[in-house]
PDB file of N, CA and C in Angstrom:
ATOM      1  N   MET Z 209      53.280 -70.716  34.394  1.00 50.00           N
ATOM      2  CA  MET Z 209      52.301 -70.057  33.559  1.00 50.00           C
ATOM      3  C   MET Z 209      52.626 -70.371  32.099  1.00 50.00           C
ATOM      4  N   THR Z 210      51.607 -70.623  31.326  1.00 58.00           N
ATOM      5  CA  THR Z 210      51.811 -71.024  29.939  1.00 58.00           C
ATOM      6  C   THR Z 210      51.309 -69.957  28.979  1.00 58.00           C
ATOM      7  N   ASN Z 211      51.827 -70.009  27.794  1.00 84.00           N
ATOM      8  CA  ASN Z 211      51.412 -69.121  26.728  1.00 84.00           C
ATOM      9  C   ASN Z 211      49.985 -69.490  26.302  1.00 84.00           C
ATOM     10  N   LYS Z 212      49.170 -68.497  25.948  1.00 87.00           N
ATOM     11  CA  LYS Z 212      47.768 -68.753  25.582  1.00 87.00           C
ATOM     12  C   LYS Z 212      47.639 -69.654  24.354  1.00 87.00           C
ATOM     13  N   SER Z 213      48.492 -69.454  23.355  1.00 88.00           N
ATOM     14  CA  SER Z 213      48.373 -70.282  22.149  1.00 88.00           C
ATOM     15  C   SER Z 213      48.758 -71.727  22.447  1.00 88.00           C
ATOM     16  N   ILE Z 214      49.758 -71.923  23.296  1.00 89.00           N
ATOM     17  CA  ILE Z 214      50.141 -73.281  23.687  1.00 89.00           C
ATOM     18  C   ILE Z 214      49.018 -73.924  24.481  1.00 89.00           C
ATOM     19  N   GLU Z 215      48.411 -73.156  25.366  1.00 91.00           N
ATOM     20  CA  GLU Z 215      47.308 -73.670  26.174  1.00 91.00           C
ATOM     21  C   GLU Z 215      46.118 -74.061  25.296  1.00 91.00           C
ATOM     22  N   THR Z 216      45.797 -73.238  24.320  1.00 91.00           N
ATOM     23  CA  THR Z 216      44.693 -73.536  23.406  1.00 91.00           C
ATOM     24  C   THR Z 216      44.967 -74.800  22.607  1.00 91.00           C
ATOM     25  N   ARG Z 217      46.176 -74.934  22.106  1.00 94.00           N
ATOM     26  CA  ARG Z 217      46.540 -76.132  21.343  1.00 94.00           C
ATOM     27  C   ARG Z 217      46.529 -77.373  22.224  1.00 94.00           C
ATOM     28  N   ALA Z 218      47.004 -77.223  23.453  1.00 93.00           N
ATOM     29  CA  ALA Z 218      47.020 -78.364  24.374  1.00 93.00           C
ATOM     30  C   ALA Z 218      45.598 -78.817  24.697  1.00 93.00           C
ATOM     31  N   LYS Z 219      44.682 -77.880  24.905  1.00 93.00           N
ATOM     32  CA  LYS Z 219      43.287 -78.241  25.184  1.00 93.00           C
ATOM     33  C   LYS Z 219      42.658 -78.954  23.993  1.00 93.00           C
ATOM     34  N   TRP Z 220      42.960 -78.469  22.787  1.00 94.00           N
ATOM     35  CA  TRP Z 220      42.455 -79.133  21.592  1.00 94.00           C
ATOM     36  C   TRP Z 220      42.996 -80.557  21.526  1.00 94.00           C
ATOM     37  N   PHE Z 221      44.296 -80.706  21.768  1.00 96.00           N
ATOM     38  CA  PHE Z 221      44.918 -82.027  21.722  1.00 96.00           C
ATOM     39  C   PHE Z 221      44.315 -82.955  22.775  1.00 96.00           C
ATOM     40  N   ILE Z 222      44.096 -82.439  23.974  1.00 94.00           N
ATOM     41  CA  ILE Z 222      43.527 -83.247  25.055  1.00 94.00           C
ATOM     42  C   ILE Z 222      42.151 -83.774  24.649  1.00 94.00           C
ATOM     43  N   GLU Z 223      41.305 -82.899  24.133  1.00 92.00           N
ATOM     44  CA  GLU Z 223      39.959 -83.333  23.733  1.00 92.00           C
ATOM     45  C   GLU Z 223      40.006 -84.366  22.613  1.00 92.00           C
ATOM     46  N   GLU Z 224      40.825 -84.124  21.607  1.00 94.00           N
ATOM     47  CA  GLU Z 224      40.934 -85.065  20.488  1.00 94.00           C
ATOM     48  C   GLU Z 224      41.479 -86.412  20.953  1.00 94.00           C
ATOM     49  N   GLU Z 225      42.472 -86.380  21.814  1.00 95.00           N
ATOM     50  CA  GLU Z 225      43.094 -87.624  22.269  1.00 95.00           C
ATOM     51  C   GLU Z 225      42.152 -88.418  23.175  1.00 95.00           C
ATOM     52  N   ILE Z 226      41.401 -87.735  24.019  1.00 92.00           N
ATOM     53  CA  ILE Z 226      40.423 -88.438  24.860  1.00 92.00           C
ATOM     54  C   ILE Z 226      39.387 -89.133  23.975  1.00 92.00           C
ATOM     55  N   GLU Z 227      38.870 -88.417  22.992  1.00 91.00           N
ATOM     56  CA  GLU Z 227      37.886 -89.020  22.085  1.00 91.00           C
ATOM     57  C   GLU Z 227      38.475 -90.216  21.348  1.00 91.00           C
ATOM     58  N   ARG Z 228      39.719 -90.099  20.907  1.00 94.00           N
ATOM     59  CA  ARG Z 228      40.364 -91.194  20.181  1.00 94.00           C
ATOM     60  C   ARG Z 228      40.552 -92.409  21.076  1.00 94.00           C
ATOM     61  N   GLN Z 229      40.955 -92.188  22.324  1.00 94.00           N
ATOM     62  CA  GLN Z 229      41.156 -93.302  23.248  1.00 94.00           C
ATOM     63  C   GLN Z 229      39.832 -93.981  23.582  1.00 94.00           C
ATOM     64  N   LEU Z 230      38.793 -93.197  23.803  1.00 91.00           N
ATOM     65  CA  LEU Z 230      37.492 -93.783  24.135  1.00 91.00           C
ATOM     66  C   LEU Z 230      36.910 -94.551  22.955  1.00 91.00           C
ATOM     67  N   THR Z 231      37.105 -94.034  21.757  1.00 92.00           N
ATOM     68  CA  THR Z 231      36.649 -94.754  20.561  1.00 92.00           C
ATOM     69  C   THR Z 231      37.387 -96.077  20.426  1.00 92.00           C
ATOM     70  N   GLY Z 232      38.697 -96.042  20.624  1.00 93.00           N
ATOM     71  CA  GLY Z 232      39.493 -97.265  20.548  1.00 93.00           C
ATOM     72  C   GLY Z 232      39.092 -98.281  21.596  1.00 93.00           C
ATOM     73  N   LEU Z 233      38.781 -97.812  22.788  1.00 91.00           N
ATOM     74  CA  LEU Z 233      38.358 -98.709  23.866  1.00 91.00           C
ATOM     75  C   LEU Z 233      36.995 -99.325  23.559  1.00 91.00           C
ATOM     76  N   GLU Z 234      36.066 -98.515  23.064  1.00 90.00           N
ATOM     77  CA  GLU Z 234      34.738 -99.032  22.707  1.00 90.00           C
ATOM     78  C   GLU Z 234      34.814-100.090  21.618  1.00 90.00           C
ATOM     79  N   ARG Z 235      35.663 -99.871  20.647  1.00 90.00           N
ATOM     80  CA  ARG Z 235      35.756-100.781  19.502  1.00 90.00           C
ATOM     81  C   ARG Z 235      36.651-101.986  19.769  1.00 90.00           C
ATOM     82  N   GLY Z 236      37.348-101.983  20.885  1.00 90.00           N
ATOM     83  CA  GLY Z 236      38.217-103.101  21.211  1.00 90.00           C
ATOM     84  C   GLY Z 236      39.588-103.017  20.569  1.00 90.00           C
ATOM     85  N   ILE Z 237      39.934-101.871  20.020  1.00 94.00           N
ATOM     86  CA  ILE Z 237      41.238-101.687  19.392  1.00 94.00           C
ATOM     87  C   ILE Z 237      42.332-101.645  20.452  1.00 94.00           C
ATOM     88  N   ILE Z 238      42.030-101.017  21.576  1.00 93.00           N
ATOM     89  CA  ILE Z 238      42.968-100.984  22.697  1.00 93.00           C
ATOM     90  C   ILE Z 238      42.286-101.611  23.903  1.00 93.00           C
ATOM     91  N   ASN Z 239      43.083-102.096  24.834  1.00 92.00           N
ATOM     92  CA  ASN Z 239      42.490-102.687  26.032  1.00 92.00           C
ATOM     93  C   ASN Z 239      42.431-101.652  27.154  1.00 92.00           C
ATOM     94  N   ARG Z 240      41.902-102.065  28.264  1.00 92.00           N
ATOM     95  CA  ARG Z 240      41.682-101.168  29.390  1.00 92.00           C
ATOM     96  C   ARG Z 240      42.977-100.554  29.907  1.00 92.00           C
ATOM     97  N   ASP Z 241      44.024-101.362  30.040  1.00 94.00           N
ATOM     98  CA  ASP Z 241      45.289-100.856  30.564  1.00 94.00           C
ATOM     99  C   ASP Z 241      45.924 -99.830  29.630  1.00 94.00           C
ATOM    100  N   GLN Z 242      45.820-100.060  28.339  1.00 95.00           N
ATOM    101  CA  GLN Z 242      46.355 -99.096  27.382  1.00 95.00           C
ATOM    102  C   GLN Z 242      45.590 -97.777  27.450  1.00 95.00           C
ATOM    103  N   ALA Z 243      44.283 -97.853  27.592  1.00 93.00           N
ATOM    104  CA  ALA Z 243      43.470 -96.639  27.689  1.00 93.00           C
ATOM    105  C   ALA Z 243      43.809 -95.860  28.956  1.00 93.00           C
ATOM    106  N   ILE Z 244      43.972 -96.570  30.064  1.00 95.00           N
ATOM    107  CA  ILE Z 244      44.315 -95.900  31.320  1.00 95.00           C
ATOM    108  C   ILE Z 244      45.689 -95.254  31.219  1.00 95.00           C
ATOM    109  N   GLY Z 245      46.641 -95.946  30.609  1.00 96.00           N
ATOM    110  CA  GLY Z 245      47.973 -95.376  30.423  1.00 96.00           C
ATOM    111  C   GLY Z 245      47.950 -94.126  29.560  1.00 96.00           C
ATOM    112  N   SER Z 246      47.181 -94.159  28.495  1.00 96.00           N
ATOM    113  CA  SER Z 246      47.063 -92.986  27.624  1.00 96.00           C
ATOM    114  C   SER Z 246      46.386 -91.830  28.352  1.00 96.00           C
ATOM    115  N   LEU Z 247      45.362 -92.132  29.126  1.00 95.00           N
ATOM    116  CA  LEU Z 247      44.687 -91.076  29.889  1.00 95.00           C
ATOM    117  C   LEU Z 247      45.599 -90.499  30.964  1.00 95.00           C
ATOM    118  N   ASN Z 248      46.480 -91.315  31.533  1.00 97.00           N
ATOM    119  CA  ASN Z 248      47.459 -90.790  32.485  1.00 97.00           C
ATOM    120  C   ASN Z 248      48.404 -89.810  31.804  1.00 97.00           C
ATOM    121  N   THR Z 249      48.815 -90.121  30.588  1.00 96.00           N
ATOM    122  CA  THR Z 249      49.668 -89.205  29.830  1.00 96.00           C
ATOM    123  C   THR Z 249      48.926 -87.905  29.533  1.00 96.00           C
ATOM    124  N   ILE Z 250      47.668 -88.020  29.154  1.00 96.00           N
ATOM    125  CA  ILE Z 250      46.856 -86.833  28.887  1.00 96.00           C
ATOM    126  C   ILE Z 250      46.680 -86.022  30.173  1.00 96.00           C
ATOM    127  N   PHE Z 251      46.538 -86.715  31.299  1.00 96.00           N
ATOM    128  CA  PHE Z 251      46.431 -86.027  32.591  1.00 96.00           C
ATOM    129  C   PHE Z 251      47.686 -85.201  32.859  1.00 96.00           C
ATOM    130  N   ASN Z 252      48.850 -85.754  32.542  1.00 96.00           N
ATOM    131  CA  ASN Z 252      50.101 -85.018  32.739  1.00 96.00           C
ATOM    132  C   ASN Z 252      50.152 -83.765  31.870  1.00 96.00           C
ATOM    133  N   ILE Z 253      49.618 -83.839  30.669  1.00 95.00           N
ATOM    134  CA  ILE Z 253      49.561 -82.657  29.804  1.00 95.00           C
ATOM    135  C   ILE Z 253      48.624 -81.618  30.416  1.00 95.00           C
ATOM    136  N   ALA Z 254      47.469 -82.070  30.910  1.00 94.00           N
ATOM    137  CA  ALA Z 254      46.511 -81.149  31.540  1.00 94.00           C
ATOM    138  C   ALA Z 254      47.109 -80.503  32.783  1.00 94.00           C
ATOM    139  N   SER Z 255      47.885 -81.262  33.540  1.00 94.00           N
ATOM    140  CA  SER Z 255      48.509 -80.668  34.722  1.00 94.00           C
ATOM    141  C   SER Z 255      49.614 -79.702  34.320  1.00 94.00           C
ATOM    142  N   GLY Z 256      50.239 -79.933  33.169  1.00 92.00           N
ATOM    143  CA  GLY Z 256      51.265 -79.016  32.678  1.00 92.00           C
ATOM    144  C   GLY Z 256      50.704 -77.653  32.327  1.00 92.00           C
ATOM    145  N   ILE Z 257      49.475 -77.615  31.834  1.00 92.00           N
ATOM    146  CA  ILE Z 257      48.843 -76.326  31.526  1.00 92.00           C
ATOM    147  C   ILE Z 257      47.981 -75.847  32.692  1.00 92.00           C
ATOM    148  N   GLU Z 258      47.992 -76.602  33.772  1.00 91.00           N
ATOM    149  CA  GLU Z 258      47.293 -76.255  35.019  1.00 91.00           C
ATOM    150  C   GLU Z 258      45.789 -76.069  34.803  1.00 91.00           C
ATOM    151  N   ASP Z 259      45.179 -77.005  34.108  1.00 89.00           N
ATOM    152  CA  ASP Z 259      43.741 -76.953  33.864  1.00 89.00           C
ATOM    153  C   ASP Z 259      43.052 -77.972  34.772  1.00 89.00           C
ATOM    154  N   ALA Z 260      42.511 -77.494  35.867  1.00 90.00           N
ATOM    155  CA  ALA Z 260      41.906 -78.371  36.872  1.00 90.00           C
ATOM    156  C   ALA Z 260      40.659 -79.077  36.345  1.00 90.00           C
ATOM    157  N   GLN Z 261      39.920 -78.424  35.467  1.00 89.00           N
ATOM    158  CA  GLN Z 261      38.692 -79.029  34.942  1.00 89.00           C
ATOM    159  C   GLN Z 261      39.007 -80.287  34.143  1.00 89.00           C
ATOM    160  N   TYR Z 262      39.987 -80.214  33.259  1.00 90.00           N
ATOM    161  CA  TYR Z 262      40.373 -81.399  32.491  1.00 90.00           C
ATOM    162  C   TYR Z 262      40.959 -82.471  33.399  1.00 90.00           C
ATOM    163  N   MET Z 263      41.734 -82.058  34.386  1.00 92.00           N
ATOM    164  CA  MET Z 263      42.338 -83.031  35.298  1.00 92.00           C
ATOM    165  C   MET Z 263      41.260 -83.810  36.047  1.00 92.00           C
ATOM    166  N   GLN Z 264      40.231 -83.122  36.530  1.00 90.00           N
ATOM    167  CA  GLN Z 264      39.140 -83.792  37.237  1.00 90.00           C
ATOM    168  C   GLN Z 264      38.368 -84.719  36.308  1.00 90.00           C
ATOM    169  N   MET Z 265      38.099 -84.259  35.097  1.00 89.00           N
ATOM    170  CA  MET Z 265      37.353 -85.075  34.152  1.00 89.00           C
ATOM    171  C   MET Z 265      38.130 -86.339  33.796  1.00 89.00           C
ATOM    172  N   ILE Z 266      39.429 -86.212  33.590  1.00 92.00           N
ATOM    173  CA  ILE Z 266      40.247 -87.374  33.252  1.00 92.00           C
ATOM    174  C   ILE Z 266      40.284 -88.353  34.417  1.00 92.00           C
ATOM    175  N   CYS Z 267      40.369 -87.853  35.639  1.00 92.00           N
ATOM    176  CA  CYS Z 267      40.339 -88.741  36.811  1.00 92.00           C
ATOM    177  C   CYS Z 267      39.016 -89.494  36.887  1.00 92.00           C
ATOM    178  N   ARG Z 268      37.915 -88.818  36.591  1.00 88.00           N
ATOM    179  CA  ARG Z 268      36.606 -89.487  36.594  1.00 88.00           C
ATOM    180  C   ARG Z 268      36.521 -90.539  35.495  1.00 88.00           C
ATOM    181  N   LEU Z 269      37.080 -90.225  34.328  1.00 90.00           N
ATOM    182  CA  LEU Z 269      37.105 -91.205  33.239  1.00 90.00           C
ATOM    183  C   LEU Z 269      37.908 -92.435  33.635  1.00 90.00           C
ATOM    184  N   ILE Z 270      39.078 -92.223  34.212  1.00 92.00           N
ATOM    185  CA  ILE Z 270      39.921 -93.346  34.628  1.00 92.00           C
ATOM    186  C   ILE Z 270      39.200 -94.179  35.680  1.00 92.00           C
ATOM    187  N   GLY Z 271      38.566 -93.522  36.646  1.00 89.00           N
ATOM    188  CA  GLY Z 271      37.811 -94.244  37.669  1.00 89.00           C
ATOM    189  C   GLY Z 271      36.677 -95.056  37.078  1.00 89.00           C
ATOM    190  N   HIS Z 272      35.992 -94.490  36.102  1.00 87.00           N
ATOM    191  CA  HIS Z 272      34.890 -95.203  35.443  1.00 87.00           C
ATOM    192  C   HIS Z 272      35.410 -96.419  34.683  1.00 87.00           C
ATOM    193  N   ILE Z 273      36.511 -96.247  33.989  1.00 89.00           N
ATOM    194  CA  ILE Z 273      37.091 -97.359  33.227  1.00 89.00           C
ATOM    195  C   ILE Z 273      37.564 -98.462  34.166  1.00 89.00           C
ATOM    196  N   LYS Z 274      38.169 -98.086  35.287  1.00 90.00           N
ATOM    197  CA  LYS Z 274      38.652 -99.089  36.244  1.00 90.00           C
ATOM    198  C   LYS Z 274      37.509 -99.846  36.908  1.00 90.00           C
ATOM    199  N   SER Z 275      36.384 -99.182  37.125  1.00 87.00           N
ATOM    200  CA  SER Z 275      35.297 -99.811  37.872  1.00 87.00           C
ATOM    201  C   SER Z 275      34.327-100.609  36.996  1.00 87.00           C
ATOM    202  N   ASN Z 276      34.397-100.459  35.686  1.00 84.00           N
ATOM    203  CA  ASN Z 276      33.473-101.156  34.788  1.00 84.00           C
ATOM    204  C   ASN Z 276      34.217-102.053  33.818  1.00 84.00           C
ATOM    205  N   ASN Z 277      33.551-103.104  33.415  1.00 83.00           N
ATOM    206  CA  ASN Z 277      34.103-103.982  32.390  1.00 83.00           C
ATOM    207  C   ASN Z 277      33.430-103.776  31.046  1.00 83.00           C
ATOM    208  N   HIS Z 278      32.404-102.953  31.011  1.00 78.00           N
ATOM    209  CA  HIS Z 278      31.667-102.691  29.781  1.00 78.00           C
ATOM    210  C   HIS Z 278      31.886-101.234  29.396  1.00 78.00           C
ATOM    211  N   TYR Z 279      32.294-101.015  28.172  1.00 76.00           N
ATOM    212  CA  TYR Z 279      32.640 -99.665  27.729  1.00 76.00           C
ATOM    213  C   TYR Z 279      31.741 -99.180  26.609  1.00 76.00           C
ATOM    214  N   PHE Z 280      30.543 -99.752  26.504  1.00 75.00           N
ATOM    215  CA  PHE Z 280      29.623 -99.339  25.468  1.00 75.00           C
ATOM    216  C   PHE Z 280      29.180 -97.905  25.719  1.00 75.00           C
ATOM    217  N   GLN Z 281      29.155 -97.136  24.694  1.00 75.00           N
ATOM    218  CA  GLN Z 281      28.703 -95.744  24.719  1.00 75.00           C
ATOM    219  C   GLN Z 281      29.507 -94.864  25.671  1.00 75.00           C
ATOM    220  N   LEU Z 282      30.742 -95.216  25.927  1.00 76.00           N
ATOM    221  CA  LEU Z 282      31.589 -94.405  26.797  1.00 76.00           C
ATOM    222  C   LEU Z 282      31.899 -93.061  26.148  1.00 76.00           C
ATOM    223  N   LYS Z 283      32.164 -93.075  24.852  1.00 75.00           N
ATOM    224  CA  LYS Z 283      32.430 -91.821  24.143  1.00 75.00           C
ATOM    225  C   LYS Z 283      31.187 -90.943  24.135  1.00 75.00           C
ATOM    226  N   LYS Z 284      30.020 -91.554  23.995  1.00 75.00           N
ATOM    227  CA  LYS Z 284      28.769 -90.797  23.997  1.00 75.00           C
ATOM    228  C   LYS Z 284      28.578 -90.097  25.347  1.00 75.00           C
ATOM    229  N   LEU Z 285      28.889 -90.788  26.429  1.00 76.00           N
ATOM    230  CA  LEU Z 285      28.804 -90.168  27.748  1.00 76.00           C
ATOM    231  C   LEU Z 285      29.774 -88.999  27.867  1.00 76.00           C
ATOM    232  N   TYR Z 286      30.969 -89.192  27.337  1.00 74.00           N
ATOM    233  CA  TYR Z 286      31.971 -88.125  27.379  1.00 74.00           C
ATOM    234  C   TYR Z 286      31.501 -86.907  26.590  1.00 74.00           C
ATOM    235  N   LEU Z 287      30.977 -87.137  25.393  1.00 74.00           N
ATOM    236  CA  LEU Z 287      30.536 -86.027  24.558  1.00 74.00           C
ATOM    237  C   LEU Z 287      29.341 -85.292  25.155  1.00 74.00           C
ATOM    238  N   LYS Z 288      28.552 -85.985  25.968  1.00 75.00           N
ATOM    239  CA  LYS Z 288      27.427 -85.330  26.646  1.00 75.00           C
ATOM    240  C   LYS Z 288      27.868 -84.658  27.943  1.00 75.00           C
ATOM    241  N   LYS Z 289      29.166 -84.627  28.173  1.00 72.00           N
ATOM    242  CA  LYS Z 289      29.758 -83.991  29.364  1.00 72.00           C
ATOM    243  C   LYS Z 289      29.326 -84.681  30.654  1.00 72.00           C
ATOM    244  N   TYR Z 290      29.128 -85.998  30.582  1.00 66.00           N
ATOM    245  CA  TYR Z 290      28.725 -86.767  31.750  1.00 66.00           C
ATOM    246  C   TYR Z 290      29.778 -86.709  32.849  1.00 66.00           C
ATOM    247  N   PHE Z 291      31.048 -86.637  32.479  1.00 65.00           N
ATOM    248  CA  PHE Z 291      32.126 -86.654  33.453  1.00 65.00           C
ATOM    249  C   PHE Z 291      32.566 -85.253  33.858  1.00 65.00           C
ATOM    250  N   ASP Z 292      31.855 -84.252  33.393  1.00 64.00           N
ATOM    251  CA  ASP Z 292      32.185 -82.873  33.697  1.00 64.00           C
ATOM    252  C   ASP Z 292      31.768 -82.547  35.127  1.00 64.00           C
ATOM    253  N   SER Z 293      32.535 -81.714  35.804  1.00 60.00           N
ATOM    254  CA  SER Z 293      32.258 -81.413  37.212  1.00 60.00           C
ATOM    255  C   SER Z 293      30.933 -80.679  37.394  1.00 60.00           C
ATOM    256  N   MET Z 294      30.554 -79.823  36.460  1.00 52.00           N
ATOM    257  CA  MET Z 294      29.288 -79.108  36.580  1.00 52.00           C
ATOM    258  C   MET Z 294      28.111 -80.069  36.471  1.00 52.00           C
ATOM    259  N   GLN Z 295      28.210 -81.035  35.580  1.00 54.00           N
ATOM    260  CA  GLN Z 295      27.141 -82.022  35.413  1.00 54.00           C
ATOM    261  C   GLN Z 295      26.980 -82.844  36.684  1.00 54.00           C
ATOM    262  N   ILE Z 296      28.074 -83.243  37.293  1.00 53.00           N
ATOM    263  CA  ILE Z 296      28.021 -84.044  38.514  1.00 53.00           C
ATOM    264  C   ILE Z 296      27.414 -83.232  39.652  1.00 53.00           C
ATOM    265  N   ALA Z 297      27.754 -81.951  39.734  1.00 54.00           N
ATOM    266  CA  ALA Z 297      27.191 -81.094  40.773  1.00 54.00           C
ATOM    267  C   ALA Z 297      25.681 -80.946  40.599  1.00 54.00           C
ATOM    268  N   GLU Z 298      25.222 -80.813  39.364  1.00 52.00           N
ATOM    269  CA  GLU Z 298      23.788 -80.692  39.109  1.00 52.00           C
ATOM    270  C   GLU Z 298      23.050 -81.969  39.479  1.00 52.00           C
ATOM    271  N   GLU Z 299      23.649 -83.112  39.200  1.00 52.00           N
ATOM    272  CA  GLU Z 299      23.010 -84.381  39.542  1.00 52.00           C
ATOM    273  C   GLU Z 299      22.902 -84.550  41.054  1.00 52.00           C
ATOM    274  N   LYS Z 300      23.892 -84.099  41.795  1.00 53.00           N
ATOM    275  CA  LYS Z 300      23.850 -84.202  43.252  1.00 53.00           C
ATOM    276  C   LYS Z 300      22.751 -83.319  43.826  1.00 53.00           C
ATOM    277  N   GLU Z 301      22.522 -82.159  43.212  1.00 54.00           N
ATOM    278  CA  GLU Z 301      21.461 -81.272  43.677  1.00 54.00           C
ATOM    279  C   GLU Z 301      20.087 -81.883  43.441  1.00 54.00           C
ATOM    280  N   ILE Z 302      19.933 -82.616  42.348  1.00 52.00           N
ATOM    281  CA  ILE Z 302      18.649 -83.244  42.026  1.00 52.00           C
ATOM    282  C   ILE Z 302      18.333 -84.344  43.029  1.00 52.00           C
ATOM    283  N   ILE Z 303      19.340 -85.113  43.392  1.00 48.00           N
ATOM    284  CA  ILE Z 303      19.141 -86.239  44.315  1.00 48.00           C
ATOM    285  C   ILE Z 303      19.013 -85.705  45.693  1.00 48.00           C
TER     286      ILE Z 303
END
């Protein structure tokens, strides 16, 4: 169990770091392997605070990065909560 202030700071850090990694990947500053490695580190932080929602979202991001060679508008998808579990559940209901 973690302290609330530590958990809040960790969530802020996770969101900022994900955005930074996706921006770097879109712009070509980092390559795919570096982005996946950074997201794995962020996943470990999310598992440390036991936040299943972030863990699932990071796994979906990693899967998307591994399966695609084009990373255009990846950050935009993230900011629109495309990789969020609730969004995916809603899309499955529509189909």
